Amino acid sequence: MSDNTLPPGSTIGILGGGQLGRMLVLAAARLGYRCHIFEPQIDCPASHVAKHTAANYDDTAALDAFAKAVDVVTLEFENVPIAAVERLAESVPVRPGASALAIAQDRVTEKTFLNQAGIQTAPWAPVESQSDLDAAIQKIGLPGVLKTARLGYDGKGQATVRTVNDADGLYAKLGSVPCVLEGFVDFALEISVIVARGLDGKITCFEPVENIHRDHILHRTLVPARIDASVAQQANEIATRTIEALDYTGLLAVEMFVCRDGRVLVNEMAPRPHNSGHWSIDGAATCQFEQAVRAICGLPLGDTTRISDCEMRNLIGNEVNDWPDILAQPGARLHLYGKAESRPGRKMGHVTVLHNKAQ
Ligand SMILES: Nc1ncnc2c1ncn2[C@@H]1O[C@H](COP(=O)(O)OP(=O)(O)O)[C@@H](O)[C@H]1O
Ligand SMILES: [Mg+2]
C-alpha cells in the first residue's frame, strides 16, 4: 500500500447516480467507505443509498462544495463535461482523470488513440458532412455503421448503412453532428474485458465474457465466454495495453469483436464499471465495483477469479415484473435498481444465474 492510500472511512465522490453508481456505493460501503454522488437528477438509483448533491455539472459552487466534501472522485457516467472534471481535479484527485475521459468521450479521439497504441479496430473514418459520408463509404465499403462521435449509448445515435440509398441524407438524420463511419464487422461473437489499474500501476483483468445484444442493448452476458484460450489471451493483452497506454487509475471496460478468423478488434471502451461486469458481484472472488474502489483508493487490487460459471440477464422495461418468479428460482440472484418507472429499453435490474457453485 502506498502513502496515497485512502483508508476505509474516507469519502468517495461519484459523478453520476445511475445503477452503476448505486452498485459502486454498495460495494464501497461493504469496505467501510462513505459515498457522495453528484448527479443532476433528483430521484436517481444511487441517491437511495448515498449522500446526494443534485446540481448541474456547470454549477461551479456546487462542484467546489462537493470537492471539499470528498477525498477522491470517480465516475459512473462518462459524459460528464470535462470542464467539471478539471475543476474538481484542482482540489481533489479524480480517478480516472480528465485526459483518459476526454479520449473515451469521443469515438474519433478514442479510435485514433487505440490505433496509435497499435490496437486494431474496425476500419473507420471521421464524418463531418454528407459529402464526408459519401467519401467514407467509397473508402471503407458497405455495409457500415454510422455513429455519432459523442453521447451514444445502448445503440442510440447509430444507423446501419447497407446500401448507398441508406446513406442518403443520413448525416442530417443523425443530427448533423460529428460522426464516424465504421465498417460492419461480421463478428463470431462479442466479448468484453474489465481491467483495473491501481495507484501502484498493478493491473488485473477479469476474464473475457461473452455479450449478447438485443435491439443494440446488452441482453445477456455468458461467463465463461465461448472462446478458445488464444482469443482470451489476446483480449486480456489488448485490455492491458489499453489501460497502460492511457496511464489510467481505476476500472476500464473494453468492448471487443471476435472475428471469424480469431482476430480481436476493439469496439469501444468505457471508463467506468460496465454492464457486462455485473456477473462478478455473484460470480467472482472480487466484484468489478469493489475492484474500482480498490483501484481509486490505492488499496491492493482483488482476486478476479471466477468462482462460478454464470449468466447475467438484464431486466429491461417490463421484464422487471418477473421479479417474483426470479426470486423463486434456485441459483438466481436478483438485483433491482430502485427505478420507480419502467420504460421500454430502460435497464431496471438484472439477474445472475449461477451454474455451478464452488464445491
Ligand atoms: N462496426 C460494427 N459492426 C458490427 N456491429 C456493430 C458495429 N458497431 C456496433 N455494433 C453493434 O451495436 C452494438 C452497440 O454499439 P456500440 O458502438 O458499442 O455503441 P453503444 O455506445 O451504444 O454501446 C455493439 O455492441 C454491436 O452489437
Ligand atoms: Mg457498446
Short mmCIF file of C-alpha atoms and ligand atoms in Angstrom, two decimals:
data_model
loop_
_atom_site.label_atom_id
_atom_site.label_comp_id
_atom_site.label_asym_id
_atom_site.label_seq_id
_atom_site.Cartn_x
_atom_site.Cartn_y
_atom_site.Cartn_z
CA MET A 1 0.00 0.00 0.00
CA SER A 2 1.25 3.48 -0.82
CA ASP A 3 1.34 6.70 1.19
CA ASN A 4 -1.51 7.85 -1.00
CA THR A 5 -3.85 5.13 0.24
CA LEU A 6 -7.27 6.41 1.24
CA PRO A 7 -8.26 4.16 4.12
CA PRO A 8 -11.75 2.86 4.86
CA GLY A 9 -13.75 5.70 6.42
CA SER A 10 -12.78 8.06 3.58
CA THR A 11 -15.45 9.52 1.33
CA ILE A 12 -15.63 8.62 -2.35
CA GLY A 13 -17.26 11.16 -4.65
CA ILE A 14 -19.06 9.71 -7.66
CA LEU A 15 -20.08 11.68 -10.74
CA GLY A 16 -23.37 10.23 -11.94
CA GLY A 17 -26.08 8.49 -9.95
CA GLY A 18 -27.45 5.63 -12.05
CA GLN A 19 -27.41 1.91 -11.28
CA LEU A 20 -23.64 1.71 -11.76
CA GLY A 21 -23.23 4.37 -9.08
CA ARG A 22 -25.66 2.55 -6.82
CA MET A 23 -23.74 -0.73 -7.06
CA LEU A 24 -20.45 1.13 -6.58
CA VAL A 25 -21.83 2.67 -3.39
CA LEU A 26 -22.96 -0.73 -2.09
CA ALA A 27 -19.50 -2.25 -2.70
CA ALA A 28 -17.75 0.75 -1.15
CA ALA A 29 -19.98 0.59 1.92
CA ARG A 30 -19.01 -3.04 2.49
CA LEU A 31 -15.37 -1.93 2.73
CA GLY A 32 -16.27 0.87 5.16
CA TYR A 33 -16.21 3.82 2.75
CA ARG A 34 -18.77 6.59 2.56
CA CYS A 35 -20.02 7.80 -0.78
CA HIS A 36 -21.38 11.09 -2.04
CA ILE A 37 -22.82 11.35 -5.52
CA PHE A 38 -23.07 14.34 -7.81
CA GLU A 39 -25.98 13.91 -10.22
CA PRO A 40 -28.45 16.45 -11.62
CA GLN A 41 -31.46 14.12 -11.45
CA ILE A 42 -33.20 14.09 -8.09
CA ASP A 43 -34.64 10.59 -7.58
CA CYS A 44 -31.80 8.59 -9.17
CA PRO A 45 -30.86 4.99 -8.22
CA ALA A 46 -27.70 5.93 -6.27
CA SER A 47 -29.50 8.67 -4.31
CA HIS A 48 -31.32 5.95 -2.34
CA VAL A 49 -28.05 4.70 -0.84
CA ALA A 50 -25.65 7.68 -0.69
CA LYS A 51 -25.42 11.37 0.09
CA HIS A 52 -26.50 13.31 -2.99
CA THR A 53 -25.64 16.70 -4.44
CA ALA A 54 -28.37 17.35 -7.01
CA ALA A 55 -26.84 20.02 -9.22
CA ASN A 56 -25.84 20.56 -12.82
CA TYR A 57 -22.31 19.84 -13.96
CA ASP A 58 -21.76 23.53 -14.75
CA ASP A 59 -22.71 24.65 -11.22
CA THR A 60 -19.23 25.65 -10.06
CA ALA A 61 -20.30 26.48 -6.50
CA ALA A 62 -21.82 23.01 -6.13
CA LEU A 63 -18.71 21.40 -7.67
CA ASP A 64 -16.43 23.27 -5.26
CA ALA A 65 -18.51 22.25 -2.24
CA PHE A 66 -18.54 18.65 -3.48
CA ALA A 67 -14.74 18.67 -3.91
CA LYS A 68 -14.39 19.80 -0.28
CA ALA A 69 -16.72 17.06 0.97
CA VAL A 70 -14.94 14.09 -0.64
CA ASP A 71 -11.44 12.55 -0.61
CA VAL A 72 -11.35 11.19 -4.16
CA VAL A 73 -13.66 11.49 -7.16
CA THR A 74 -14.56 8.81 -9.66
CA LEU A 75 -17.38 8.46 -12.16
CA GLU A 76 -20.09 6.08 -13.24
CA PHE A 77 -21.15 8.16 -16.26
CA GLU A 78 -18.59 9.01 -18.90
CA ASN A 79 -20.30 12.01 -20.44
CA VAL A 80 -19.56 14.38 -17.58
CA PRO A 81 -18.32 17.66 -19.07
CA ILE A 82 -14.50 17.75 -19.00
CA ALA A 83 -14.61 21.29 -17.56
CA ALA A 84 -16.34 19.94 -14.43
CA VAL A 85 -13.74 17.19 -14.05
CA GLU A 86 -10.88 19.65 -14.49
CA ARG A 87 -12.33 21.99 -11.88
CA LEU A 88 -12.67 19.17 -9.34
CA ALA A 89 -9.14 17.99 -10.13
CA GLU A 90 -7.73 21.32 -8.95
CA SER A 91 -8.58 20.37 -5.37
CA VAL A 92 -9.18 16.60 -5.19
CA PRO A 93 -7.79 13.56 -7.04
CA VAL A 94 -10.06 12.45 -9.89
CA ARG A 95 -9.55 8.84 -10.99
CA PRO A 96 -9.67 8.13 -13.89
CA GLY A 97 -8.51 11.60 -14.89
CA ALA A 98 -9.71 14.16 -17.40
CA SER A 99 -7.35 13.15 -20.21
CA ALA A 100 -8.47 9.48 -20.30
CA LEU A 101 -12.06 10.60 -20.01
CA ALA A 102 -11.73 13.03 -22.91
CA ILE A 103 -10.37 10.22 -25.09
CA ALA A 104 -13.23 7.87 -24.20
CA GLN A 105 -15.94 10.51 -24.73
CA ASP A 106 -15.36 10.86 -28.43
CA ARG A 107 -15.22 7.99 -30.93
CA VAL A 108 -12.75 9.90 -33.12
CA THR A 109 -10.20 10.51 -30.35
CA GLU A 110 -10.84 7.02 -28.97
CA LYS A 111 -10.15 5.21 -32.24
CA THR A 112 -7.21 7.47 -33.07
CA PHE A 113 -5.72 6.73 -29.66
CA LEU A 114 -6.27 2.97 -29.95
CA ASN A 115 -4.82 2.72 -33.43
CA GLN A 116 -1.77 4.78 -32.37
CA ALA A 117 -1.27 2.36 -29.48
CA GLY A 118 -1.18 -0.48 -32.03
CA ILE A 119 -4.67 -1.75 -31.19
CA GLN A 120 -6.90 -2.80 -34.06
CA THR A 121 -10.44 -1.53 -34.55
CA ALA A 122 -12.92 -1.91 -37.41
CA PRO A 123 -11.87 0.27 -40.35
CA TRP A 124 -13.27 3.75 -39.76
CA ALA A 125 -13.29 7.32 -41.00
CA PRO A 126 -14.40 10.61 -39.41
CA VAL A 127 -17.54 12.11 -40.96
CA GLU A 128 -18.43 15.78 -40.58
CA SER A 129 -20.74 16.27 -43.55
CA GLN A 130 -22.86 14.31 -46.03
CA SER A 131 -20.05 14.52 -48.59
CA ASP A 132 -17.59 13.12 -45.99
CA LEU A 133 -20.04 10.24 -45.55
CA ASP A 134 -20.17 9.54 -49.28
CA ALA A 135 -16.35 9.63 -49.44
CA ALA A 136 -16.05 7.38 -46.36
CA ILE A 137 -18.34 4.80 -48.00
CA GLN A 138 -16.09 4.81 -51.06
CA LYS A 139 -13.06 4.25 -48.84
CA ILE A 140 -14.42 1.69 -46.36
CA GLY A 141 -17.14 0.00 -48.38
CA LEU A 142 -20.54 -1.29 -47.24
CA PRO A 143 -22.15 -2.43 -45.07
CA GLY A 144 -21.11 0.04 -42.43
CA VAL A 145 -22.36 1.69 -39.25
CA LEU A 146 -22.60 5.47 -38.90
CA LYS A 147 -22.29 6.55 -35.26
CA THR A 148 -22.32 9.97 -33.66
CA ALA A 149 -18.86 10.66 -32.26
CA ARG A 150 -20.25 11.68 -28.87
CA LEU A 151 -23.05 10.80 -26.43
CA GLY A 152 -24.17 7.48 -27.90
CA TYR A 153 -25.27 4.62 -25.63
CA ASP A 154 -27.35 1.44 -25.96
CA GLY A 155 -27.20 1.82 -29.75
CA LYS A 156 -28.58 5.37 -29.69
CA GLY A 157 -27.02 7.70 -32.26
CA GLN A 158 -26.26 4.87 -34.70
CA ALA A 159 -27.53 3.74 -38.08
CA THR A 160 -26.58 0.74 -40.18
CA VAL A 161 -25.76 1.61 -43.78
CA ARG A 162 -26.40 -1.36 -46.07
CA THR A 163 -26.74 0.40 -49.42
CA VAL A 164 -25.83 3.82 -50.82
CA ASN A 165 -29.55 4.63 -50.64
CA ASP A 166 -29.42 4.15 -46.86
CA ALA A 167 -26.75 6.84 -46.75
CA ASP A 168 -28.99 9.39 -48.45
CA GLY A 169 -29.49 12.30 -46.04
CA LEU A 170 -28.26 10.10 -43.17
CA TYR A 171 -25.81 12.69 -41.82
CA ALA A 172 -28.72 15.06 -41.19
CA LYS A 173 -30.85 12.22 -39.75
CA LEU A 174 -28.20 11.63 -37.06
CA GLY A 175 -28.39 15.34 -36.20
CA SER A 176 -25.64 16.86 -38.41
CA VAL A 177 -23.07 16.31 -35.67
CA PRO A 178 -19.55 14.85 -35.98
CA CYS A 179 -19.75 11.10 -36.65
CA VAL A 180 -17.62 8.12 -37.58
CA LEU A 181 -18.36 5.57 -40.27
CA GLU A 182 -17.21 2.09 -39.28
CA GLY A 183 -17.02 -0.97 -41.45
CA PHE A 184 -19.63 -3.53 -40.32
CA VAL A 185 -17.85 -6.36 -38.51
CA ASP A 186 -19.27 -9.79 -39.28
CA PHE A 187 -18.21 -10.98 -35.85
CA ALA A 188 -18.33 -14.51 -34.45
CA LEU A 189 -19.20 -13.04 -31.07
CA GLU A 190 -18.76 -10.02 -28.85
CA ILE A 191 -16.70 -10.04 -25.68
CA SER A 192 -15.52 -7.54 -23.12
CA VAL A 193 -12.67 -7.34 -20.66
CA ILE A 194 -12.85 -5.35 -17.47
CA VAL A 195 -9.40 -4.25 -16.44
CA ALA A 196 -8.26 -2.27 -13.42
CA ARG A 197 -5.04 -0.42 -12.67
CA GLY A 198 -4.15 0.51 -9.12
CA LEU A 199 -2.28 3.54 -7.82
CA ASP A 200 0.88 1.43 -7.79
CA GLY A 201 0.47 0.62 -11.50
CA LYS A 202 -0.52 -3.02 -10.94
CA ILE A 203 -3.07 -4.34 -13.42
CA THR A 204 -5.70 -7.09 -13.16
CA CYS A 205 -8.18 -8.32 -15.77
CA PHE A 206 -11.44 -10.13 -15.24
CA GLU A 207 -11.64 -12.96 -17.77
CA PRO A 208 -13.25 -12.03 -21.10
CA VAL A 209 -17.02 -12.52 -21.04
CA GLU A 210 -19.42 -13.03 -23.93
CA ASN A 211 -22.06 -10.40 -24.60
CA ILE A 212 -25.28 -10.95 -26.48
CA HIS A 213 -27.17 -7.83 -27.52
CA ARG A 214 -30.85 -7.44 -28.33
CA ASP A 215 -32.01 -4.23 -30.05
CA HIS A 216 -28.44 -2.91 -29.56
CA ILE A 217 -28.81 -3.22 -25.78
CA LEU A 218 -26.87 -5.76 -23.77
CA HIS A 219 -29.25 -8.64 -23.11
CA ARG A 220 -27.11 -11.45 -21.67
CA THR A 221 -23.54 -11.98 -20.53
CA LEU A 222 -22.16 -15.54 -20.51
CA VAL A 223 -19.27 -16.48 -18.25
CA PRO A 224 -17.04 -18.06 -19.35
CA ALA A 225 -17.16 -16.79 -22.93
CA ARG A 226 -17.26 -19.44 -25.65
CA ILE A 227 -13.76 -18.61 -26.94
CA ASP A 228 -10.50 -20.51 -27.00
CA ALA A 229 -7.51 -19.71 -24.84
CA SER A 230 -5.61 -17.84 -27.57
CA VAL A 231 -8.53 -15.43 -28.07
CA ALA A 232 -8.84 -14.92 -24.31
CA GLN A 233 -5.16 -14.16 -24.09
CA GLN A 234 -5.31 -11.68 -26.99
CA ALA A 235 -8.27 -9.96 -25.34
CA ASN A 236 -6.50 -9.62 -21.98
CA GLU A 237 -3.37 -8.30 -23.70
CA ILE A 238 -5.40 -5.70 -25.58
CA ALA A 239 -7.13 -4.52 -22.39
CA THR A 240 -3.81 -4.37 -20.53
CA ARG A 241 -2.12 -2.43 -23.32
CA THR A 242 -5.05 -0.02 -23.46
CA ILE A 243 -5.07 0.81 -19.75
CA GLU A 244 -1.28 1.21 -19.73
CA ALA A 245 -1.29 3.47 -22.77
CA LEU A 246 -3.95 5.64 -21.09
CA ASP A 247 -1.80 5.85 -17.91
CA TYR A 248 -5.06 5.20 -16.13
CA THR A 249 -6.01 4.70 -12.48
CA GLY A 250 -9.33 2.96 -11.93
CA LEU A 251 -11.55 0.48 -13.72
CA LEU A 252 -11.97 0.37 -17.51
CA ALA A 253 -14.21 -1.80 -19.70
CA VAL A 254 -13.08 -2.68 -23.21
CA GLU A 255 -15.72 -3.99 -25.63
CA MET A 256 -14.39 -6.18 -28.43
CA PHE A 257 -15.46 -8.10 -31.52
CA VAL A 258 -14.07 -11.60 -32.08
CA CYS A 259 -13.80 -12.07 -35.85
CA ARG A 260 -14.44 -15.41 -37.51
CA ASP A 261 -10.69 -15.76 -38.18
CA GLY A 262 -9.91 -15.33 -34.46
CA ARG A 263 -8.72 -11.70 -34.67
CA VAL A 264 -9.89 -9.45 -31.85
CA LEU A 265 -10.90 -5.84 -32.64
CA VAL A 266 -11.76 -3.20 -30.09
CA ASN A 267 -15.25 -1.73 -30.48
CA GLU A 268 -15.22 0.88 -27.73
CA MET A 269 -14.19 1.44 -24.16
CA ALA A 270 -15.99 2.72 -21.09
CA PRO A 271 -14.04 4.46 -18.29
CA ARG A 272 -16.23 3.03 -15.51
CA PRO A 273 -17.87 -0.16 -14.27
CA HIS A 274 -19.75 -1.86 -17.09
CA ASN A 275 -22.98 -3.79 -17.50
CA SER A 276 -21.02 -6.82 -18.74
CA GLY A 277 -19.22 -6.95 -15.38
CA HIS A 278 -22.33 -7.35 -13.23
CA TRP A 279 -21.84 -11.13 -13.13
CA SER A 280 -18.79 -10.54 -10.93
CA ILE A 281 -20.96 -9.44 -7.97
CA ASP A 282 -22.15 -13.02 -7.57
CA GLY A 283 -19.68 -14.99 -9.68
CA ALA A 284 -16.17 -13.70 -8.90
CA ALA A 285 -13.92 -13.54 -5.85
CA THR A 286 -13.93 -9.73 -6.10
CA CYS A 287 -16.62 -7.82 -7.97
CA GLN A 288 -15.94 -5.07 -10.50
CA PHE A 289 -17.35 -2.40 -8.18
CA GLU A 290 -15.09 -3.38 -5.29
CA GLN A 291 -12.17 -3.50 -7.73
CA ALA A 292 -12.94 0.07 -8.79
CA VAL A 293 -12.96 1.16 -5.14
CA ARG A 294 -9.67 -0.64 -4.50
CA ALA A 295 -8.05 0.95 -7.57
CA ILE A 296 -9.05 4.55 -6.86
CA CYS A 297 -8.35 4.34 -3.11
CA GLY A 298 -4.86 2.90 -3.52
CA LEU A 299 -5.72 -0.49 -1.99
CA PRO A 300 -4.25 -3.72 -3.37
CA LEU A 301 -6.37 -4.98 -6.25
CA GLY A 302 -8.54 -8.03 -5.54
CA ASP A 303 -8.58 -11.55 -6.94
CA THR A 304 -10.66 -11.61 -10.14
CA THR A 305 -11.05 -15.39 -10.30
CA ARG A 306 -14.44 -16.75 -11.35
CA ILE A 307 -15.97 -18.77 -8.51
CA SER A 308 -18.96 -19.96 -10.51
CA ASP A 309 -19.91 -20.19 -14.17
CA CYS A 310 -22.84 -17.88 -14.64
CA GLU A 311 -25.18 -15.99 -16.90
CA MET A 312 -26.27 -12.41 -16.32
CA ARG A 313 -29.51 -11.23 -17.88
CA ASN A 314 -30.68 -7.64 -17.91
CA LEU A 315 -34.24 -6.89 -16.86
CA ILE A 316 -35.28 -4.32 -19.43
CA GLY A 317 -38.56 -2.42 -19.30
CA ASN A 318 -41.46 -4.63 -18.19
CA GLU A 319 -39.21 -7.67 -17.73
CA VAL A 320 -38.72 -6.34 -14.22
CA ASN A 321 -42.25 -7.55 -13.44
CA ASP A 322 -40.83 -11.10 -13.44
CA TRP A 323 -39.18 -10.46 -10.08
CA PRO A 324 -41.41 -12.86 -8.08
CA ASP A 325 -40.57 -15.77 -10.41
CA ILE A 326 -36.87 -14.91 -10.32
CA LEU A 327 -36.87 -14.85 -6.53
CA ALA A 328 -38.37 -18.34 -6.56
CA GLN A 329 -35.68 -19.75 -8.85
CA PRO A 330 -32.82 -21.55 -7.06
CA GLY A 331 -29.39 -20.18 -8.03
CA ALA A 332 -30.83 -16.91 -9.37
CA ARG A 333 -29.54 -13.71 -7.77
CA LEU A 334 -31.83 -10.73 -8.28
CA HIS A 335 -30.60 -7.11 -8.43
CA LEU A 336 -33.10 -4.28 -8.74
CA TYR A 337 -32.09 -0.67 -9.28
CA GLY A 338 -34.98 1.04 -7.49
CA LYS A 339 -36.23 2.91 -10.58
CA ALA A 340 -39.81 3.96 -9.99
CA GLU A 341 -40.96 3.86 -13.58
CA SER A 342 -40.25 1.18 -16.19
CA ARG A 343 -39.99 2.31 -19.80
CA PRO A 344 -39.18 0.31 -22.94
CA GLY A 345 -35.40 -0.06 -23.25
CA ARG A 346 -34.77 1.08 -19.68
CA LYS A 347 -32.45 -1.09 -17.57
CA MET A 348 -34.46 -1.83 -14.42
CA GLY A 349 -32.35 -4.57 -12.87
CA HIS A 350 -30.50 -7.77 -13.68
CA VAL A 351 -30.43 -11.40 -12.63
CA THR A 352 -27.37 -13.58 -12.39
CA VAL A 353 -27.89 -17.32 -12.53
CA LEU A 354 -25.06 -19.33 -11.01
CA HIS A 355 -24.50 -22.61 -12.86
CA ASN A 356 -22.01 -24.42 -10.67
CA LYS A 357 -21.43 -23.14 -7.21
CA ALA A 358 -18.00 -23.63 -5.68
CA GLN A 359 -17.57 -27.07 -4.07
N1 LIG B 1 -18.94 -1.82 -36.65
C1 LIG B 1 -19.85 -2.67 -36.16
N2 LIG B 1 -20.05 -3.88 -36.76
C2 LIG B 1 -20.98 -4.73 -36.26
N3 LIG B 1 -21.77 -4.49 -35.20
C3 LIG B 1 -21.62 -3.32 -34.56
C4 LIG B 1 -20.64 -2.35 -35.01
N4 LIG B 1 -20.71 -1.30 -34.17
C5 LIG B 1 -21.67 -1.59 -33.25
N5 LIG B 1 -22.22 -2.78 -33.48
C6 LIG B 1 -23.29 -3.44 -32.65
O1 LIG B 1 -24.00 -2.43 -31.92
C7 LIG B 1 -23.74 -2.55 -30.51
C8 LIG B 1 -23.67 -1.17 -29.87
O2 LIG B 1 -22.63 -0.40 -30.47
P1 LIG B 1 -21.55 0.40 -29.63
O3 LIG B 1 -20.58 1.01 -30.57
O4 LIG B 1 -20.97 -0.49 -28.59
O5 LIG B 1 -22.41 1.58 -29.03
P2 LIG B 1 -23.04 1.85 -27.60
O6 LIG B 1 -22.30 3.07 -27.14
O7 LIG B 1 -24.47 2.09 -27.90
O8 LIG B 1 -22.77 0.65 -26.72
C9 LIG B 1 -22.42 -3.33 -30.43
O9 LIG B 1 -22.26 -3.97 -29.19
C10 LIG B 1 -22.62 -4.30 -31.60
O10 LIG B 1 -23.52 -5.34 -31.26
MG MG B 2 -21.09 -0.50 -26.55
#
